[in-house]
């Protein structure tokens, strides 16, 4: 087996979603040697079209946004490696990351690995996402869901808050619990807002341009749109293995400069926040990149 490629950089960014790519653009324009390693699983790639990003008056798909940002970063000299970081460690001065064939030594590391949504029981969920039938972020796109018949699926205590938010946009919202847990007070709160609650979910299936929920009581309901409220898995394992502080859910704890409790290790985007917004990710990235630049030795022309 060949020896791994040895690479040195000032800033290693793990993840090429909106947060990681924005950090790379800033750092490259600060003339910092920046490397991105990306496993190709950005949650943003699943966005059929976003209408709440400034300047994109006709909206933009997640894949279009990522492609444009990668081109921009590459234009400033950022190398983007398609690989998975297998280990991340730290010696006295540097972080050391490894992929299957490369060993990377870096002064600073930006973790921009995001989250993975837990999926509802729908076999062809990816097609439903592409068609806009299955959606995850009412903050992002409830405006486009106005007046639709909407189902919210998940554990009752998760689904209720999302359903109540959506109730401001449509009169037809139904909560479909994924478990047989009854909470009379919460159900009463939903009823007060004219949000229905069904029996527990058995299965989901596509039914033409709608999604059908099959229930444990033998009944079924069809919806124009379904929002899962199943929770997510945070891709923070590399930081946690180094001993970084985190929330019970696995989100990385960071300071006002986006730095974790491990000096030189930063977190940006969904890996540190439960407000999963591209605009938030951009802000995290700018703050982290500026702090990284100011904390590295200066080189004068």
CSV table of C-alpha atoms in Angstrom, one decimal:
chain,number,residue,atom,x,y,z
A,1,UNK,CA,0.0,0.0,0.0
A,2,UNK,CA,1.3,3.4,-0.9
A,3,UNK,CA,2.2,5.9,1.8
A,4,UNK,CA,-0.5,8.5,2.4
A,5,UNK,CA,-0.1,11.9,0.8
A,6,UNK,CA,1.2,14.5,3.2
A,7,UNK,CA,-0.6,17.9,3.2
A,8,UNK,CA,-0.1,21.0,5.3
A,9,UNK,CA,-2.6,23.9,5.4
A,10,UNK,CA,-3.5,26.7,7.7
A,11,UNK,CA,-7.2,25.9,7.8
A,12,UNK,CA,-8.9,22.5,7.2
A,13,UNK,CA,-12.6,22.7,6.6
A,14,UNK,CA,-14.6,19.5,7.0
A,15,UNK,CA,-17.7,19.6,4.9
A,16,UNK,CA,-18.6,21.5,1.7
A,17,UNK,CA,-22.1,22.7,2.5
A,18,UNK,CA,-23.0,26.4,2.6
A,19,UNK,CA,-21.2,26.9,5.9
A,20,UNK,CA,-18.0,25.2,4.9
A,21,UNK,CA,-17.9,26.8,1.5
A,22,UNK,CA,-18.5,30.3,2.9
A,23,UNK,CA,-15.7,29.9,5.4
A,24,UNK,CA,-13.4,28.7,2.6
A,25,UNK,CA,-14.2,31.8,0.5
A,26,UNK,CA,-13.4,34.1,3.3
A,27,UNK,CA,-10.2,32.4,4.3
A,28,UNK,CA,-8.9,32.1,0.8
A,29,UNK,CA,-9.5,35.8,0.3
A,30,UNK,CA,-7.5,36.4,3.5
A,31,UNK,CA,-4.7,34.5,1.6
A,32,UNK,CA,-4.9,31.6,4.0
A,33,UNK,CA,-3.9,28.2,2.7
A,34,UNK,CA,-7.3,26.4,2.9
A,35,UNK,CA,-8.4,22.9,2.2
A,36,UNK,CA,-11.9,21.4,2.1
A,37,UNK,CA,-12.5,17.7,2.6
A,38,UNK,CA,-16.1,16.8,1.8
A,39,UNK,CA,-17.9,13.4,1.9
A,40,UNK,CA,-20.6,14.6,-0.5
A,41,UNK,CA,-23.6,14.5,1.8
A,42,UNK,CA,-24.6,18.1,2.3
A,43,UNK,CA,-28.2,18.4,3.6
A,44,UNK,CA,-28.5,21.5,1.4
A,45,UNK,CA,-28.3,19.4,-1.7
A,46,UNK,CA,-31.8,18.1,-1.0
A,47,UNK,CA,-33.4,21.5,-1.2
A,48,UNK,CA,-35.6,21.5,-4.4
A,49,UNK,CA,-35.7,25.3,-4.4
A,50,UNK,CA,-35.1,28.0,-1.8
A,51,UNK,CA,-36.9,31.3,-2.0
A,52,UNK,CA,-35.7,32.9,1.3
A,53,UNK,CA,-32.0,33.5,0.4
A,54,UNK,CA,-31.3,37.2,-0.4
A,55,UNK,CA,-30.8,38.2,-4.0
A,56,UNK,CA,-32.2,35.0,-5.5
A,57,UNK,CA,-35.5,36.5,-6.4
A,58,UNK,CA,-36.5,33.4,-8.5
A,59,UNK,CA,-35.2,31.0,-5.9
A,60,UNK,CA,-32.3,28.6,-6.2
A,61,UNK,CA,-32.0,24.9,-5.8
A,62,UNK,CA,-29.6,23.4,-3.3
A,63,UNK,CA,-27.5,21.7,-5.9
A,64,UNK,CA,-27.2,25.0,-7.9
A,65,UNK,CA,-26.1,26.9,-4.8
A,66,UNK,CA,-23.5,24.4,-3.8
A,67,UNK,CA,-22.1,24.2,-7.4
A,68,UNK,CA,-21.8,27.9,-7.6
A,69,UNK,CA,-20.1,28.2,-4.2
A,70,UNK,CA,-17.7,25.4,-5.0
A,71,UNK,CA,-16.7,27.2,-8.2
A,72,UNK,CA,-16.3,30.4,-6.3
A,73,UNK,CA,-14.1,28.8,-3.7
A,74,UNK,CA,-12.0,27.0,-6.3
A,75,UNK,CA,-11.5,30.3,-8.1
A,76,UNK,CA,-9.8,31.6,-5.1
A,77,UNK,CA,-7.5,28.6,-5.0
A,78,UNK,CA,-9.3,26.4,-2.5
A,79,UNK,CA,-8.6,22.7,-3.1
A,80,UNK,CA,-11.7,20.5,-2.5
A,81,UNK,CA,-11.1,16.9,-1.8
A,82,UNK,CA,-13.9,14.4,-2.2
A,83,UNK,CA,-13.2,12.1,0.7
A,84,UNK,CA,-14.2,11.3,4.3
A,85,UNK,CA,-12.2,12.3,7.3
A,86,UNK,CA,-11.6,9.1,9.1
A,87,UNK,CA,-9.7,10.4,12.1
A,88,UNK,CA,-9.0,13.8,13.7
A,89,UNK,CA,-6.4,14.2,16.4
A,90,UNK,CA,-4.2,16.9,17.8
A,91,UNK,CA,-0.6,17.1,18.8
A,92,UNK,CA,1.1,19.9,20.7
A,93,UNK,CA,0.7,22.4,17.8
A,94,UNK,CA,-1.4,21.0,14.9
A,95,UNK,CA,-4.5,19.0,14.2
A,96,UNK,CA,-3.9,15.9,12.1
A,97,UNK,CA,-6.7,14.5,9.9
A,98,UNK,CA,-6.6,11.4,7.8
A,99,UNK,CA,-8.6,10.2,4.8
A,100,UNK,CA,-8.1,6.8,3.1
A,101,UNK,CA,-5.0,8.1,1.3
A,102,UNK,CA,-4.1,11.5,2.7
A,103,UNK,CA,-2.7,12.8,6.0
A,104,UNK,CA,-3.5,16.5,6.6
A,105,UNK,CA,-1.8,18.7,9.1
A,106,UNK,CA,-3.5,22.0,9.9
A,107,UNK,CA,-3.3,24.8,12.4
A,108,UNK,CA,-7.0,25.3,12.5
A,109,UNK,CA,-10.0,23.1,11.8
A,110,UNK,CA,-13.6,24.2,10.9
A,111,UNK,CA,-16.2,21.5,11.4
A,112,UNK,CA,-19.1,22.1,8.9
A,113,UNK,CA,-20.4,18.6,8.8
A,114,UNK,CA,-24.1,19.4,9.5
A,115,UNK,CA,-26.9,17.0,10.5
A,116,UNK,CA,-28.7,14.0,9.0
A,117,UNK,CA,-32.5,14.1,9.2
A,118,UNK,CA,-34.2,11.0,10.5
A,119,UNK,CA,-36.6,9.8,7.8
A,120,UNK,CA,-40.2,8.8,8.1
A,121,UNK,CA,-41.3,5.4,6.9
A,122,UNK,CA,-41.6,6.3,3.2
A,123,UNK,CA,-39.7,4.0,0.8
A,124,UNK,CA,-39.1,6.5,-2.0
A,125,UNK,CA,-38.6,9.5,0.3
A,126,UNK,CA,-35.9,11.0,-1.9
A,127,UNK,CA,-38.3,11.3,-4.9
A,128,UNK,CA,-40.9,12.9,-2.6
A,129,UNK,CA,-38.3,15.5,-1.5
A,130,UNK,CA,-37.4,16.2,-5.1
A,131,UNK,CA,-41.0,16.7,-6.0
A,132,UNK,CA,-41.6,19.0,-3.0
A,133,UNK,CA,-44.0,16.7,-1.3
A,134,UNK,CA,-41.8,15.9,1.7
A,135,UNK,CA,-40.3,19.0,3.4
A,136,UNK,CA,-38.2,19.5,6.5
A,137,UNK,CA,-38.1,23.2,7.2
A,138,UNK,CA,-41.3,25.2,7.7
A,139,UNK,CA,-39.2,28.3,8.6
A,140,UNK,CA,-37.7,28.0,5.1
A,141,UNK,CA,-40.8,27.3,3.0
A,142,UNK,CA,-44.1,27.5,5.0
A,143,UNK,CA,-44.8,30.6,2.9
A,144,UNK,CA,-45.0,28.4,-0.2
A,145,UNK,CA,-47.1,25.9,1.7
A,146,UNK,CA,-49.9,28.4,2.4
A,147,UNK,CA,-53.4,27.0,2.0
A,148,UNK,CA,-52.2,23.4,1.5
A,149,UNK,CA,-53.3,20.3,3.3
A,150,UNK,CA,-50.4,19.5,5.5
A,151,UNK,CA,-49.4,16.5,7.7
A,152,UNK,CA,-46.8,16.7,10.4
A,153,UNK,CA,-45.2,13.4,11.3
A,154,UNK,CA,-43.2,12.5,14.4
A,155,UNK,CA,-43.3,12.0,18.1
A,156,UNK,CA,-46.1,14.1,19.4
A,157,UNK,CA,-44.0,16.5,21.4
A,158,UNK,CA,-41.8,17.2,18.4
A,159,UNK,CA,-44.6,17.4,15.8
A,160,UNK,CA,-46.8,19.7,17.9
A,161,UNK,CA,-44.6,22.7,17.8
A,162,UNK,CA,-44.0,22.4,14.0
A,163,UNK,CA,-47.7,21.9,13.4
A,164,UNK,CA,-48.6,25.0,15.5
A,165,UNK,CA,-46.1,27.1,13.5
A,166,UNK,CA,-47.6,25.9,10.2
A,167,UNK,CA,-51.1,26.7,11.4
A,168,UNK,CA,-50.3,30.3,10.7
A,169,UNK,CA,-50.1,29.5,7.0
A,170,UNK,CA,-52.9,27.1,6.4
A,171,UNK,CA,-56.2,26.1,8.1
A,172,UNK,CA,-55.6,22.4,7.3
A,173,UNK,CA,-52.9,20.9,9.6
A,174,UNK,CA,-52.9,17.4,11.0
A,175,UNK,CA,-50.4,15.8,13.4
A,176,UNK,CA,-49.7,12.1,12.8
A,177,UNK,CA,-47.8,10.7,15.8
A,178,UNK,CA,-45.2,8.0,15.3
A,179,UNK,CA,-45.8,6.5,18.7
A,180,UNK,CA,-48.8,5.5,20.9
A,181,UNK,CA,-48.1,8.1,23.5
A,182,UNK,CA,-51.1,10.2,24.6
A,183,UNK,CA,-50.7,13.6,26.1
A,184,UNK,CA,-54.2,15.1,26.7
A,185,UNK,CA,-52.9,18.6,27.5
A,186,UNK,CA,-50.9,18.8,24.3
A,187,UNK,CA,-53.7,17.3,22.2
A,188,UNK,CA,-56.0,19.9,23.8
A,189,UNK,CA,-53.6,22.7,22.9
A,190,UNK,CA,-53.5,21.4,19.3
A,191,UNK,CA,-57.3,21.2,19.2
A,192,UNK,CA,-57.6,24.8,20.4
A,193,UNK,CA,-55.6,25.8,17.4
A,194,UNK,CA,-57.8,23.6,15.1
A,195,UNK,CA,-55.0,21.2,14.5
A,196,UNK,CA,-56.2,17.6,14.2
A,197,UNK,CA,-54.4,14.6,15.8
A,198,UNK,CA,-54.7,11.1,14.3
A,199,UNK,CA,-53.9,7.6,15.4
A,200,UNK,CA,-50.3,6.5,15.2
A,201,UNK,CA,-48.6,6.2,11.8
A,202,UNK,CA,-48.2,2.8,10.3
A,203,UNK,CA,-46.8,3.7,6.9
A,204,UNK,CA,-46.4,6.4,4.3
A,205,UNK,CA,-46.7,6.0,0.6
A,206,UNK,CA,-46.8,8.3,-2.4
A,207,UNK,CA,-50.2,8.6,-4.0
A,208,UNK,CA,-49.8,10.5,-7.2
A,209,UNK,CA,-48.9,14.1,-6.3
A,210,UNK,CA,-49.8,13.6,-2.7
A,211,UNK,CA,-48.6,11.5,0.3
A,212,UNK,CA,-50.9,9.0,2.0
A,213,UNK,CA,-50.6,8.3,5.7
A,214,UNK,CA,-51.8,4.8,6.6
A,215,UNK,CA,-52.7,4.7,10.3
A,216,UNK,CA,-52.7,2.0,13.0
A,217,UNK,CA,-56.5,2.3,13.3
A,218,UNK,CA,-56.9,1.2,9.7
A,219,UNK,CA,-57.8,4.6,8.4
A,220,UNK,CA,-55.8,6.8,6.0
A,221,UNK,CA,-55.4,10.4,5.0
A,222,UNK,CA,-53.9,12.1,2.0
A,223,UNK,CA,-51.8,15.3,2.2
A,224,UNK,CA,-50.5,17.8,-0.2
A,225,UNK,CA,-47.3,18.1,1.8
A,226,UNK,CA,-45.8,16.3,4.7
A,227,UNK,CA,-43.3,17.7,7.2
A,228,UNK,CA,-41.4,15.1,9.2
A,229,UNK,CA,-40.6,16.1,12.8
A,230,UNK,CA,-38.4,13.0,13.5
A,231,UNK,CA,-35.3,14.7,14.8
A,232,UNK,CA,-31.8,14.4,13.4
A,233,UNK,CA,-28.4,13.0,14.0
A,234,UNK,CA,-25.6,15.5,14.4
A,235,UNK,CA,-22.4,14.8,12.6
A,236,UNK,CA,-20.2,16.0,15.5
A,237,UNK,CA,-18.4,12.7,16.2
A,238,UNK,CA,-14.9,14.0,15.1
A,239,UNK,CA,-15.1,16.9,17.6
A,240,UNK,CA,-16.6,14.8,20.4
A,241,UNK,CA,-13.8,12.3,20.0
A,242,UNK,CA,-11.4,15.1,20.8
A,243,UNK,CA,-13.4,15.9,24.0
A,244,UNK,CA,-15.2,19.0,22.8
A,245,UNK,CA,-18.2,20.1,24.9
A,246,UNK,CA,-21.6,19.4,23.3
A,247,UNK,CA,-25.3,19.5,24.1
A,248,UNK,CA,-27.2,16.4,25.0
A,249,UNK,CA,-28.4,16.2,21.4
A,250,UNK,CA,-24.8,16.3,20.1
A,251,UNK,CA,-24.6,19.9,18.9
A,252,UNK,CA,-21.2,21.4,19.4
A,253,UNK,CA,-20.9,24.1,22.0
A,254,UNK,CA,-19.1,27.1,20.7
A,255,UNK,CA,-18.2,30.6,21.8
A,256,UNK,CA,-19.1,33.9,20.1
A,257,UNK,CA,-16.3,33.4,17.6
A,258,UNK,CA,-17.6,29.9,16.8
A,259,UNK,CA,-14.7,28.2,18.6
A,260,UNK,CA,-15.3,25.1,20.5
A,261,UNK,CA,-13.8,24.2,23.8
A,262,UNK,CA,-10.9,22.7,21.9
A,263,UNK,CA,-8.7,25.6,21.0
A,264,UNK,CA,-8.4,26.0,17.2
A,265,UNK,CA,-11.4,23.8,16.5
A,266,UNK,CA,-14.5,25.7,15.2
A,267,UNK,CA,-18.0,24.7,14.4
A,268,UNK,CA,-20.3,26.3,11.9
A,269,UNK,CA,-23.8,25.7,10.5
A,270,UNK,CA,-26.1,22.9,11.6
A,271,UNK,CA,-23.5,21.1,13.7
A,272,UNK,CA,-23.8,23.8,16.3
A,273,UNK,CA,-27.3,25.2,15.8
A,274,UNK,CA,-30.9,24.0,15.9
A,275,UNK,CA,-31.9,26.9,13.7
A,276,UNK,CA,-31.1,25.1,10.4
A,277,UNK,CA,-30.9,28.1,8.0
A,278,UNK,CA,-28.4,28.8,5.2
A,279,UNK,CA,-28.3,32.4,6.3
A,280,UNK,CA,-27.3,31.4,9.8
A,281,UNK,CA,-24.6,29.1,8.4
A,282,UNK,CA,-23.2,32.0,6.4
A,283,UNK,CA,-23.0,34.2,9.5
A,284,UNK,CA,-21.3,31.4,11.5
A,285,UNK,CA,-18.7,31.0,8.7
A,286,UNK,CA,-17.9,34.6,8.4
A,287,UNK,CA,-17.4,35.0,12.1
A,288,UNK,CA,-15.2,31.9,12.4
A,289,UNK,CA,-13.1,32.7,9.3
A,290,UNK,CA,-12.3,36.2,10.6
A,291,UNK,CA,-11.3,34.9,14.0
A,292,UNK,CA,-9.1,32.2,12.4
A,293,UNK,CA,-7.4,34.8,10.2
A,294,UNK,CA,-6.7,37.1,13.2
A,295,UNK,CA,-5.3,34.3,15.3
A,296,UNK,CA,-2.9,33.0,12.7
A,297,UNK,CA,0.6,34.7,12.1
A,298,UNK,CA,0.5,37.5,9.7
A,299,UNK,CA,2.5,37.5,6.5
A,300,UNK,CA,3.2,40.9,4.9
A,301,UNK,CA,3.7,41.5,1.1
